C-alpha positions as a printed NumPy array, in Angstrom:
array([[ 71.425, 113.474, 125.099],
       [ 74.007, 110.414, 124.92 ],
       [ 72.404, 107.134, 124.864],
       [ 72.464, 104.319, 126.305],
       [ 72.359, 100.573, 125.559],
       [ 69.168,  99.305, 124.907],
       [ 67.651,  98.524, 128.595],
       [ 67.735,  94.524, 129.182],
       [ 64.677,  93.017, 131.132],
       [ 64.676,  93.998, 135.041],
       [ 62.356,  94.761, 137.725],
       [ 62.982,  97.237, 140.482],
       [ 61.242,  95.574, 144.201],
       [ 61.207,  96.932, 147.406],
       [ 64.398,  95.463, 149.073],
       [ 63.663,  92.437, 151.551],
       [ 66.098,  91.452, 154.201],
       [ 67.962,  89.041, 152.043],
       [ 68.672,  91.289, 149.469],
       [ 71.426,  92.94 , 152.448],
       [ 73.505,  89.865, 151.466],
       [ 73.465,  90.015, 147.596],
       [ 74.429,  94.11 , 148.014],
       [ 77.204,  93.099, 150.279],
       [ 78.471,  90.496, 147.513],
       [ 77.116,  92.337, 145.266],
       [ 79.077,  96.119, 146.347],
       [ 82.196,  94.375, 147.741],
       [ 84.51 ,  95.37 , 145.472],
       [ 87.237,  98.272, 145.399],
       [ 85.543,  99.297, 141.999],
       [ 82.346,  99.289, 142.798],
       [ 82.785, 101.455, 146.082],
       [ 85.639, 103.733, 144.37 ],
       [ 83.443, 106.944, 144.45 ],
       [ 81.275, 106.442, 147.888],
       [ 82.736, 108.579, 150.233],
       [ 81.252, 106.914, 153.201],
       [ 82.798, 103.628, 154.707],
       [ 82.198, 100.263, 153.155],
       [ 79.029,  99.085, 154.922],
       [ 79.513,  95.603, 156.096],
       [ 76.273,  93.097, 156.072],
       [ 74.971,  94.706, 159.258],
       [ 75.139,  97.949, 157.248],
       [ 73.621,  96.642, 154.337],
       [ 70.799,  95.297, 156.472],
       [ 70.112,  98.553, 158.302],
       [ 70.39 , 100.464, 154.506],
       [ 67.794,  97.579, 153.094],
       [ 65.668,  98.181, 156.19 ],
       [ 65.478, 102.035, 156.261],
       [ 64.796, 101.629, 152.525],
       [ 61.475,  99.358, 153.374],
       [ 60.493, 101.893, 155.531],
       [ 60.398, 104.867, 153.333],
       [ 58.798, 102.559, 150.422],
       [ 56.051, 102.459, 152.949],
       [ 56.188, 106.014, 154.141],
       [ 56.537, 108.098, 150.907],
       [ 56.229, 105.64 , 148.052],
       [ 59.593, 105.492, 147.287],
       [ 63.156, 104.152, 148.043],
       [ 65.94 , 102.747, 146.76 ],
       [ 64.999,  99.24 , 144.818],
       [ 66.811,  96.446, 144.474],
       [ 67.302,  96.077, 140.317],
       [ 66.631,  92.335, 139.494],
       [ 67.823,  90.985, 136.375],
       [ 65.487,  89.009, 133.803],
       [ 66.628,  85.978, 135.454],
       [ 64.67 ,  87.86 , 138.502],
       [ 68.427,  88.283, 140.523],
       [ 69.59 ,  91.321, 142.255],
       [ 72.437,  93.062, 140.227],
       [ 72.05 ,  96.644, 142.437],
       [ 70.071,  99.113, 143.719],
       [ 68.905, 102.225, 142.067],
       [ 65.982, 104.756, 143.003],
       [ 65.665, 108.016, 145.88 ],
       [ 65.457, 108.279, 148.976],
       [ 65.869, 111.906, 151.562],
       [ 69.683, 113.382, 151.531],
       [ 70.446, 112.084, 155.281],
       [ 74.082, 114.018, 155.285],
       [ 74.554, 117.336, 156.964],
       [ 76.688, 118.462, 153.966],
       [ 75.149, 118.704, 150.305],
       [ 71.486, 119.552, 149.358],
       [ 69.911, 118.947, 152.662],
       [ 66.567, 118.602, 152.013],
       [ 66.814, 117.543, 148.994],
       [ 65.361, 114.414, 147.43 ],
       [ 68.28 , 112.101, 145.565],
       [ 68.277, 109.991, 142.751],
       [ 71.21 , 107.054, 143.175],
       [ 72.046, 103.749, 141.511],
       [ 75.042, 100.924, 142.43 ],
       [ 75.036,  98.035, 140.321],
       [ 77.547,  95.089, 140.491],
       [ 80.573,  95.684, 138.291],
       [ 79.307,  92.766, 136.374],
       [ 76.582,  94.473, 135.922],
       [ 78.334,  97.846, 134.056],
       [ 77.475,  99.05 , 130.816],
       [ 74.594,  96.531, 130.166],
       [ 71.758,  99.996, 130.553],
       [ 70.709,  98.795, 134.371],
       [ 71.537, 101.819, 135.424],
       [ 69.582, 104.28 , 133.097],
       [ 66.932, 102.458, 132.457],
       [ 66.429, 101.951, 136.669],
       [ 66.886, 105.689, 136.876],
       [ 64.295, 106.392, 134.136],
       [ 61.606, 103.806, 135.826],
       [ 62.438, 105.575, 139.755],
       [ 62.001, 109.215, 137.976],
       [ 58.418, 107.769, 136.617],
       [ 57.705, 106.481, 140.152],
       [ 58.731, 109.795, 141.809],
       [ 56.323, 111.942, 139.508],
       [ 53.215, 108.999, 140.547],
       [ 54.476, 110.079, 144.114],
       [ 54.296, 113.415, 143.654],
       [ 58.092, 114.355, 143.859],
       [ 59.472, 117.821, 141.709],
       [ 62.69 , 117.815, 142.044],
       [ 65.556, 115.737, 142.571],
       [ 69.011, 115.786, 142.554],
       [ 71.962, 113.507, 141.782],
       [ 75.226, 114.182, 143.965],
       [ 78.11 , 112.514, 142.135],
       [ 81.499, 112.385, 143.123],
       [ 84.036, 114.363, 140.477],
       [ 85.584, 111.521, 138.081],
       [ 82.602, 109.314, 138.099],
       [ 81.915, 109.329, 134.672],
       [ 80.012, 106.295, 134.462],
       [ 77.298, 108.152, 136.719],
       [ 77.62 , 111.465, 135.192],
       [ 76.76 , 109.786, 131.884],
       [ 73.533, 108.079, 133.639],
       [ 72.585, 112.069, 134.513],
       [ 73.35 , 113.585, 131.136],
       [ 70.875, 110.512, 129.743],
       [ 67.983, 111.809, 132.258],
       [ 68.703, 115.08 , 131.601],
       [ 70.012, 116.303, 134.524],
       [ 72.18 , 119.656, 134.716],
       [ 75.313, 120.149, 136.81 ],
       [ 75.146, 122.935, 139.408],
       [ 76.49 , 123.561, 142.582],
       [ 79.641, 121.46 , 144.127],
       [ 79.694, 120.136, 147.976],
       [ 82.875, 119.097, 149.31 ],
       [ 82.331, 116.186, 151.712],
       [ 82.524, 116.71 , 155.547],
       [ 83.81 , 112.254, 155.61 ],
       [ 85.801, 112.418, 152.787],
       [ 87.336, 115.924, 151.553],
       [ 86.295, 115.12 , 148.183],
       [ 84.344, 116.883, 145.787],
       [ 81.105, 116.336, 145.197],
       [ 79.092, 117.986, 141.814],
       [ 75.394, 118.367, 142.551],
       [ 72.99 , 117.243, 138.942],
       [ 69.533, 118.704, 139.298],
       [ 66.134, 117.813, 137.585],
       [ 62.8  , 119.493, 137.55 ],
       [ 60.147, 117.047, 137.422]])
């Protein structure tokens, strides 16, 4: 399994309404949102993602966490939360992470997908599944380090791209 750097200090918290604003700074950047398919969410769309994410923390124990920084600042998201699309592994339950390009290549990532795979076993979770966009390498590498496998491909119903499917027992 590749590695990855050694994991600085973070935290992963349940996202509160401010952290909308830092993902908006934070994700507003043609880099960052390269591989989403979906449109850029502007900060009303960051505050309805932050807000549905509070919710399922409460309802099944999980979500998508804002990653903090040692300094205790936001520099992403990462964690699961239900596939909502019609297309893909309906369902399913999927693993996801967007850091900051700042952020890149510091072990955020991996190490925020290693602590939400730990949280998802506490919860009870079996399965989950990473969909990743072909040419993302940066997230395919996160998957290899969790030791996720590649299987089926979903070609999006917004987008028209490709989409490859990683899947982990639990």
């Amino acid at each position: 399994m590749p590695s990855a750097p050694p994991a600085p200090p973070f935290s992963l918290r349940v996202p509160t309404a401010r952290d909308a604003a830092a993902w908006h700074r934070l994700f507003d950047d043609p880099a960052v949102m390269k591989f989403f398919a979906d449109p850029h969410p502007d900060l009303t769309g960051y505050g309805e993602l932050a807000a549905r994410q509070r919710r399922y923390a409460a309802e099944l124990g999980f979500c998508l966490w804002t990653v903090l920084d040692g300094a205790g600042e936001p520099v992403g998201f990462a964690g699961a939360q239900p596939w909502r699309k019609e297309w893909g592994p309906v369902g399913e339950i999927e693993i996801g992470w967007r850091l900051g390009s700042a952020h890149w290549g510091k072990g955020y990532a991996t190490a925020a997908a290693r602590e939400t795979l730990e949280r998802l076993r506490a919860a009870g979770v079996r399965h989950v599944v990473a969909v990743v966009k072909e040419g993302n390498e940066r997230s395919v590498a996160v998957t290899r380090r969790l030791g996720m496998r590649p299987a089926e491909s979903y070609v999006s119903t917004v987008s028209g791209a490709t989409a490859v499917c990683h899947r982990l027992d639990l």
